[in-house]
Short mmCIF file of C-alpha atoms and ligand atoms in Angstrom, two decimals:
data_model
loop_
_atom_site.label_atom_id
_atom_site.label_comp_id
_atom_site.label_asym_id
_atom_site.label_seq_id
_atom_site.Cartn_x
_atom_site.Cartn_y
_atom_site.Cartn_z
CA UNK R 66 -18.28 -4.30 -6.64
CA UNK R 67 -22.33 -4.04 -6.65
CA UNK R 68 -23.57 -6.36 -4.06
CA UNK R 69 -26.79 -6.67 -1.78
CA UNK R 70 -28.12 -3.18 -0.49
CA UNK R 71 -27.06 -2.35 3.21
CA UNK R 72 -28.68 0.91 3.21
CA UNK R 73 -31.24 1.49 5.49
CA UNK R 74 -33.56 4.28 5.74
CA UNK R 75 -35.53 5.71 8.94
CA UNK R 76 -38.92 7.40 7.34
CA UNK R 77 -39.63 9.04 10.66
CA UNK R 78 -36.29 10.93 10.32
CA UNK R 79 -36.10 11.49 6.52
CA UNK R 80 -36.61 14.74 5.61
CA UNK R 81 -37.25 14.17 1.71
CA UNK R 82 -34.22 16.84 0.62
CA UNK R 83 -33.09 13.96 -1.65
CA UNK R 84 -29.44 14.75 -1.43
CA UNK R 85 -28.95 10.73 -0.87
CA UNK R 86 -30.39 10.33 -4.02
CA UNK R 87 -28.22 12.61 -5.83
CA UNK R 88 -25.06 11.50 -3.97
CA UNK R 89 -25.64 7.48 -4.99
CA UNK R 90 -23.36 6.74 -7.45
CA UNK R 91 -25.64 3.67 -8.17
CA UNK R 92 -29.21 4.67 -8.65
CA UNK R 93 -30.19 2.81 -5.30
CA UNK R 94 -32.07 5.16 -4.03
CA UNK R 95 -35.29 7.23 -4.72
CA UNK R 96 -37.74 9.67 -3.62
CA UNK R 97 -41.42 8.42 -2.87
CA UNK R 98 -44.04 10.39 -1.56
CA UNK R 99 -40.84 12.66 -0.35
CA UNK R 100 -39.42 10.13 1.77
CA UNK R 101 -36.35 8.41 0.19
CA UNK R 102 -36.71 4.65 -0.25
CA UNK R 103 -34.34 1.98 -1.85
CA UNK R 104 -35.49 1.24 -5.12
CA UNK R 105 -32.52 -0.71 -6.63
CA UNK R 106 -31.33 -3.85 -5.83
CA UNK R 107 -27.14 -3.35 -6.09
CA UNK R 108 -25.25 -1.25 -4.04
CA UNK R 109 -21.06 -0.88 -3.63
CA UNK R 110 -22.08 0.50 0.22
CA UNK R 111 -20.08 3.51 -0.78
CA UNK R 112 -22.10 5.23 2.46
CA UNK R 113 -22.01 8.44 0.70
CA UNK R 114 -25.62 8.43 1.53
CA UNK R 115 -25.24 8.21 5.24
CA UNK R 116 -22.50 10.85 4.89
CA UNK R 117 -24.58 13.36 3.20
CA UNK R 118 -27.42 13.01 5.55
CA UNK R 119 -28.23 16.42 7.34
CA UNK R 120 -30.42 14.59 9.82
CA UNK R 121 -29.17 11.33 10.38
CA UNK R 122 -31.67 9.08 8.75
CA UNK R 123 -29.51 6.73 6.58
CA UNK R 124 -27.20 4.32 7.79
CA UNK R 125 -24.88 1.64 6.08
CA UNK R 126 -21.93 0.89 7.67
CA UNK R 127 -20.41 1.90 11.30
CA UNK R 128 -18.21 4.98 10.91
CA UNK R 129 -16.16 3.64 14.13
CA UNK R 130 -12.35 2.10 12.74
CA UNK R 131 -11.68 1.89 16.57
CA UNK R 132 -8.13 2.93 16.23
CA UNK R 133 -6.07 2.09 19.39
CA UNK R 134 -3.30 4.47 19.88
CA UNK R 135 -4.94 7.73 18.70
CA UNK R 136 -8.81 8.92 19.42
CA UNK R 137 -10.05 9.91 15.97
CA UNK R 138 -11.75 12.93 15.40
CA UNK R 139 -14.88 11.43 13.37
CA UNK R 140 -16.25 14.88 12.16
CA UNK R 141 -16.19 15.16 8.10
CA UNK R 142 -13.39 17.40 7.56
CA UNK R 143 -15.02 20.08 5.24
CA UNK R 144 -13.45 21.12 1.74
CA UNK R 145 -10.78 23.65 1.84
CA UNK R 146 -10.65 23.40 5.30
CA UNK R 147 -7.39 22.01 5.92
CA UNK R 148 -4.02 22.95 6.49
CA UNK R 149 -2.69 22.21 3.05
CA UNK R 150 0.62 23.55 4.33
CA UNK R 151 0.71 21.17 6.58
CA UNK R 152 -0.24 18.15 4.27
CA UNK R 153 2.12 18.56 1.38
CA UNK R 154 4.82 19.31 4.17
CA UNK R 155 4.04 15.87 5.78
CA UNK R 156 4.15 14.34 2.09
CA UNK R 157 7.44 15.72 1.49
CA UNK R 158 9.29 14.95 5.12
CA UNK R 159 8.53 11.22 4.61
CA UNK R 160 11.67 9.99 3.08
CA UNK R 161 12.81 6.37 2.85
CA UNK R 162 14.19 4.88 6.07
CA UNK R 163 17.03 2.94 5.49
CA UNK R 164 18.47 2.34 9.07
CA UNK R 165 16.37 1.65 12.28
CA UNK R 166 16.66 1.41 15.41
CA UNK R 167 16.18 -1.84 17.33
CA UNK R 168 12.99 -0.57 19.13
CA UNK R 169 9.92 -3.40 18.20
CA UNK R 170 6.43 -1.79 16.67
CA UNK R 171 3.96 -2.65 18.78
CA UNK R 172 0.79 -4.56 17.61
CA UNK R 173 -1.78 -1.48 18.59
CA UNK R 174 0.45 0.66 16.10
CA UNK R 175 0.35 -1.60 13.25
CA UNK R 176 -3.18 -2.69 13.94
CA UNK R 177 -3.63 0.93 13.50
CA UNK R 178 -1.85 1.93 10.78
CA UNK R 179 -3.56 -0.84 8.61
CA UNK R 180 -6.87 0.57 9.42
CA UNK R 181 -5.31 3.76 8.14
CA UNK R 182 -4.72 1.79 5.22
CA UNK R 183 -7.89 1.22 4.54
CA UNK R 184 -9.40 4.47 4.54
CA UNK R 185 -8.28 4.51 1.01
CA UNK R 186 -10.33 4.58 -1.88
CA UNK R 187 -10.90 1.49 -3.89
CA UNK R 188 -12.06 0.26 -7.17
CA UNK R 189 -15.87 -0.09 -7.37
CA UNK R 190 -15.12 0.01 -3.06
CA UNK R 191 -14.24 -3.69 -3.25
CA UNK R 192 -11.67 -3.17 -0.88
CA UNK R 193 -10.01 -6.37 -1.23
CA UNK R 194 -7.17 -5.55 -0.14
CA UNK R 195 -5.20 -8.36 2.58
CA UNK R 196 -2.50 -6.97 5.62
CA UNK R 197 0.11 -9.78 6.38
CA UNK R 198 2.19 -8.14 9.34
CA UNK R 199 5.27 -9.60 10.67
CA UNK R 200 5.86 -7.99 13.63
CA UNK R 201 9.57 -8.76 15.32
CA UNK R 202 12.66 -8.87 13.39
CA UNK R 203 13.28 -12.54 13.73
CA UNK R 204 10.00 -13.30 11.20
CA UNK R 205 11.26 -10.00 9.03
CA UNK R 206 14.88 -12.20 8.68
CA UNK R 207 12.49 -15.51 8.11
CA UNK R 208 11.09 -13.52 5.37
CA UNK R 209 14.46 -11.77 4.22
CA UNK R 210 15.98 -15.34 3.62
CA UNK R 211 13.44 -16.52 1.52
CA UNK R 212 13.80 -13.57 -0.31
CA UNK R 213 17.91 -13.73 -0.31
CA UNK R 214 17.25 -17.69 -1.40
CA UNK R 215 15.10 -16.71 -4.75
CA UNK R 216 18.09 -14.25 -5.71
CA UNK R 217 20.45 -16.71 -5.40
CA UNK R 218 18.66 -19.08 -7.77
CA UNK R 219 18.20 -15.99 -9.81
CA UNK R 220 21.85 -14.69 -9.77
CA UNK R 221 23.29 -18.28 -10.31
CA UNK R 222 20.88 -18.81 -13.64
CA UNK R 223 21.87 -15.08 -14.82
CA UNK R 224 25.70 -15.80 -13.99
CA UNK R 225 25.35 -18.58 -16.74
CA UNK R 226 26.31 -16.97 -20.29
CA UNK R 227 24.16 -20.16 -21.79
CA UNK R 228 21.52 -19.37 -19.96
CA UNK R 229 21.35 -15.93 -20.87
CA UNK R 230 21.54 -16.39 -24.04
CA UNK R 231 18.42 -18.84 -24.00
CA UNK R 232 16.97 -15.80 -22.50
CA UNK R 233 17.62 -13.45 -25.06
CA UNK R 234 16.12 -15.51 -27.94
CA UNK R 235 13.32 -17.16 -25.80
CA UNK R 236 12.31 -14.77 -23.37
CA UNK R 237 12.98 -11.23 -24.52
CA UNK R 238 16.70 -11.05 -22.75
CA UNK R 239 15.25 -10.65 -19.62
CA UNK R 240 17.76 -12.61 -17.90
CA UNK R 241 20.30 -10.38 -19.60
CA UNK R 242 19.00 -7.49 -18.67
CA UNK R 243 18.63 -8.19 -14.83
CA UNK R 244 22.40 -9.46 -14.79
CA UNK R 245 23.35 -6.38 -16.73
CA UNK R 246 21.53 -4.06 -14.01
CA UNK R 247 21.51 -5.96 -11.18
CA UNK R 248 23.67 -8.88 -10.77
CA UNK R 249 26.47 -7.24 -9.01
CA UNK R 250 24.55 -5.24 -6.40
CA UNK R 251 22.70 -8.44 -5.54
CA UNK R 252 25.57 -10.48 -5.21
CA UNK R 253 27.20 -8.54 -3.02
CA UNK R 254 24.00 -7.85 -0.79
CA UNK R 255 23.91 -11.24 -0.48
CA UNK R 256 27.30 -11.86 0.63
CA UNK R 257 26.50 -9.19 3.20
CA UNK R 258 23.51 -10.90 4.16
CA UNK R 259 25.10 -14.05 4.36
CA UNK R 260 28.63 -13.49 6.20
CA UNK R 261 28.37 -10.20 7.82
CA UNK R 262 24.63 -10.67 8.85
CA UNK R 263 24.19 -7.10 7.06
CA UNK R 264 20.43 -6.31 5.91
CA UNK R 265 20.57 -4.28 2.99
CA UNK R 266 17.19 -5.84 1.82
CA UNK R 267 15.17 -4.96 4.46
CA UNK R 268 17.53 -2.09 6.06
CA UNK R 269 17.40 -3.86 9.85
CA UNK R 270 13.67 -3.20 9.90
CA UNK R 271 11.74 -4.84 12.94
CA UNK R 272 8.75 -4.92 10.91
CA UNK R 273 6.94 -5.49 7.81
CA UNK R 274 3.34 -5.06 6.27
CA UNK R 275 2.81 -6.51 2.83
CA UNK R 276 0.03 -5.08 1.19
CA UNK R 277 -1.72 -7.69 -1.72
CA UNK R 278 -5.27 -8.39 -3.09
CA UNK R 279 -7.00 -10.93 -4.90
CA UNK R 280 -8.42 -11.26 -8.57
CA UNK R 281 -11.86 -10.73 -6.97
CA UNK R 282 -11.19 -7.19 -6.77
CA UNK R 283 -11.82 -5.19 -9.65
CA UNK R 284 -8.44 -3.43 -9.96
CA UNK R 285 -6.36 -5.36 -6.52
CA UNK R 286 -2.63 -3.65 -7.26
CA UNK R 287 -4.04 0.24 -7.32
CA UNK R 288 -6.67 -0.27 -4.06
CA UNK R 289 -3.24 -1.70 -2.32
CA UNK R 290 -1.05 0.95 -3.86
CA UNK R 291 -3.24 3.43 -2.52
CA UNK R 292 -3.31 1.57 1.00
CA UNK R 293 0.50 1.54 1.26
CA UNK R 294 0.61 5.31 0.27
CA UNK R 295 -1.23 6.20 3.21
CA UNK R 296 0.46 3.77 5.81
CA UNK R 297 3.23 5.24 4.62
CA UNK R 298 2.02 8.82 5.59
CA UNK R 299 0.42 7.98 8.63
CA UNK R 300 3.59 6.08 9.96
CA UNK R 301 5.98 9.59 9.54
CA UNK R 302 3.01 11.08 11.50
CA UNK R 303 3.32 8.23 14.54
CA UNK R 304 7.32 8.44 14.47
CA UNK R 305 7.93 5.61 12.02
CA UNK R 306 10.26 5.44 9.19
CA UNK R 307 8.96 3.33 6.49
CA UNK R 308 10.88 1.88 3.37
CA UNK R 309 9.17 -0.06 0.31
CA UNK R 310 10.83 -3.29 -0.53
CA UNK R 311 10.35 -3.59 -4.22
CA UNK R 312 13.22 -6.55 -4.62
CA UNK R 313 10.82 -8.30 -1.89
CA UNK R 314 7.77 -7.84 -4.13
CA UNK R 315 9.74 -9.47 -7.14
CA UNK R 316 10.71 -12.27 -5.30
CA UNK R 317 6.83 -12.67 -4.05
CA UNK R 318 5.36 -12.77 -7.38
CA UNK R 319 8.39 -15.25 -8.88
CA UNK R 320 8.11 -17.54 -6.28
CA UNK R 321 5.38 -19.28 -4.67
CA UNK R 322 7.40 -21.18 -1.87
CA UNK R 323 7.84 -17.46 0.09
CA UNK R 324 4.04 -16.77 -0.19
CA UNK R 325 3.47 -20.28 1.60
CA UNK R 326 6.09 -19.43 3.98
CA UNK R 327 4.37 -16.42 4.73
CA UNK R 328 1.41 -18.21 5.19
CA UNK R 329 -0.37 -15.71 2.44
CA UNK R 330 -3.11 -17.45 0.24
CA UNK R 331 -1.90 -18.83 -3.04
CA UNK R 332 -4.95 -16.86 -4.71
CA UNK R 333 -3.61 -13.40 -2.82
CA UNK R 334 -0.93 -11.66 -5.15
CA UNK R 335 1.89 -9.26 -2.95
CA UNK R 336 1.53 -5.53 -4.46
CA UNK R 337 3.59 -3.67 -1.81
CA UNK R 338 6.19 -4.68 0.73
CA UNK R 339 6.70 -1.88 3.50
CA UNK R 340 9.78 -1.85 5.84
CA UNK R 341 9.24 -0.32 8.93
CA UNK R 342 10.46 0.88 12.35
CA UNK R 343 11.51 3.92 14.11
CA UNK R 344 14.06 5.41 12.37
CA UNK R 345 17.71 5.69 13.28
CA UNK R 346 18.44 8.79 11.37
CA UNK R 347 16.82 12.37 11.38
CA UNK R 348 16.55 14.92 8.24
CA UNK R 349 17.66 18.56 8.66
CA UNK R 350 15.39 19.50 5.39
CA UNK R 351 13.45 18.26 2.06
CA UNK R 352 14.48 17.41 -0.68
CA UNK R 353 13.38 18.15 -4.58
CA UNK R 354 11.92 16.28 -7.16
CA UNK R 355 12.67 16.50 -10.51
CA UNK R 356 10.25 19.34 -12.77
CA UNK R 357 7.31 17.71 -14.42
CA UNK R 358 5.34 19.44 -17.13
CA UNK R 359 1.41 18.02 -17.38
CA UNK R 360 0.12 18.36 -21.55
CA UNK R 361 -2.64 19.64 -22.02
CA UNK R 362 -3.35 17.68 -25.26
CA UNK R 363 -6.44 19.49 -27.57
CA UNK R 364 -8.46 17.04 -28.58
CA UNK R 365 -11.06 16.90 -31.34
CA UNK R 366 -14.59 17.29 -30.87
C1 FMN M 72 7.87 0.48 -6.08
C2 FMN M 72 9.04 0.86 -5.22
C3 FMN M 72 9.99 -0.07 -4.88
C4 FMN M 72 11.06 0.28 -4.06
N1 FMN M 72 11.95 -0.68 -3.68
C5 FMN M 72 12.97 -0.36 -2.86
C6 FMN M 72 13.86 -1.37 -2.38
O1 FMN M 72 13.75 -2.55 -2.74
N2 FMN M 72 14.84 -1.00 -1.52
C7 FMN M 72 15.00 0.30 -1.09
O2 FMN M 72 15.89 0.57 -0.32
N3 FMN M 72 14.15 1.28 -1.54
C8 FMN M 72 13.14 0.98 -2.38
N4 FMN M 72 12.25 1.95 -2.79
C9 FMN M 72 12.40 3.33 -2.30
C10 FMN M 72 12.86 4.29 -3.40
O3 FMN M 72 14.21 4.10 -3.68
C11 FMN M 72 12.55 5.72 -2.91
O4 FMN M 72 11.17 5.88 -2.78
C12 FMN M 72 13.07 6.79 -3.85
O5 FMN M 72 14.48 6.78 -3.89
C13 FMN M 72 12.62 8.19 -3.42
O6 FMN M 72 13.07 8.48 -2.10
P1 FMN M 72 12.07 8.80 -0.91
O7 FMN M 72 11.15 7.61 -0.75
O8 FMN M 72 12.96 8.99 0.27
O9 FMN M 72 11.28 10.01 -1.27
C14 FMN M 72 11.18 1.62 -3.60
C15 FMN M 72 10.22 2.55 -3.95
C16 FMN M 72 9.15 2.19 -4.73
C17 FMN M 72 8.10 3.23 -5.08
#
């Protein structure tokens, strides 16, 4: 979103190569008398002018994310320059963690891996996006029985034929369809939950990040999709397992009550819900996915 200009520009250092010209994706910036000045008035403080800079005479924001348990290596990572091995082999060895150990995440690491987050790209760089981190297993089971109290309600309206059948000619047999697919497996998880104190919602996971946005953003679901994806990546690289919690996200955007209980703004909508901990169980290898084939669609001039 285009908002007052932060750049600023130091003429003694400026060279006049322009490149922070060409790199501004919103016309901010000029050349005058070969120094480069601002000559627009909006700005999304991308900093791509600051990073393109061969002599340090732009700034806009602080490159520093102060990460806690890691020291960063802040030099721009040049194109084609790294491992790609490496990075589609971390991609693929992050699997979904579905059993963890009782070890606690510690603040510093989750502090850290939602700055990770945020290194993501987002629309017009609004990043709106909003962390809510619970961060011992006694709030993750606070959450997991709101969650576990919505499916009840759920599972006891779809276990009533009536109902359903209200459904199907009011509101497109949605209740039919979730108590065709999922009525079973949810009743039982929740008799699990219940008598056996078994967590097959959030797999015994001492902590949580939920990822969400608000309508102020200019597209709030993909800047936090793109968050989660690289928490998610950065937490195999710390020693995490990490598991989303889609049924958790549902429940979210049903019901109000668990956003209150979570103490999450009623204006803030839940995109991703990320189960984490260090896992319990070790892979031996990866694992496939099934072929894709792009098109290539010709299209006419
Ligand atoms: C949007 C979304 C929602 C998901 N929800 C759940 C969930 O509620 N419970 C769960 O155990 N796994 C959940 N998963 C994990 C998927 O089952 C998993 O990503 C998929 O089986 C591929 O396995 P992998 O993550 O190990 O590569 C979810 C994944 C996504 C992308």
């Amino acid at each position: 979103m285009s908002g007052p200009v932060a750049a600023r520009i130091d003429r003694e250092k400026c060279i006049g190569c322009g490149l922070c010209v060409a790199v501004c994706p919103d016309r901010t910036l000029c050349l005058v008398d070969d120094k480069a000045v601002i000559c627009g008035t909006e700005c999304i403080n991308c900093g791509h002018c600051q990073a393109v800079c061969v002599v340090g005479a732009v700034s806009v924001i602080s490159a520093a994310m102060d990460f806690v348990t890691f020291r960063e290596d802040l030099r721009w990572l040049p194109f084609d320059e790294f491992d790609l091995p490496s990075l589609v082999r971390l991609m693929r060895s992050r699997r979904s963690c579905r059993n963890f150990t009782d070890q606690a995440v510690s603040r510093d690491v989750l502090a850290d891996l939602v700055r990770i987050g945020t290194t993501a790209p987002s629309g017009t760089n609004s990043q709106g996006w909003t962390f809510t981190v619970l961060d011992c297993r006694q709030a993750v089971i606070s959450f997991g029985n709101q969650v576990a109290a919505f499916f009840q309600k759920l599972n006891n309206m779809a276990a009533n034929p009536l109902l359903r059948l209200a459904a199907k000619l009011f509101a497109k047999d949605r209740l039919g369809s979730y108590y065709r697919r999922y009525y079973q497996t949810i009743a039982r998880g929740l008799r699990e939950w219940q008598e056996e104190g078994r967590d097959r919602l959030f797999h015994g996971a001492p902590a949580v990040i939920l990822v969400g946005g608000t309508d102020e953003a200019s597209c709030p679901a993909e800047d936090a999709l793109l968050a989660t994806q690289n928490i998610l990546l950065a937490a195999h690289a710390m020693g995490l397992g990490t598991c989303l919690i889609g049924f958790a996200v549902e429940a979210i955007r049903h019901d109000s009550a668990i956003k209150k209980h979570l103490a999450i703004p009623a204006a803030e909508s839940v995109f991703a819900v990320i189960a984490l901990g260090y896992p319990a169980e070790k892979y031996q290898q990866v694992c496939g996915r099934k072929p894709v084939e792009p098109r290539y669609p010709r299209l006419a001039d």
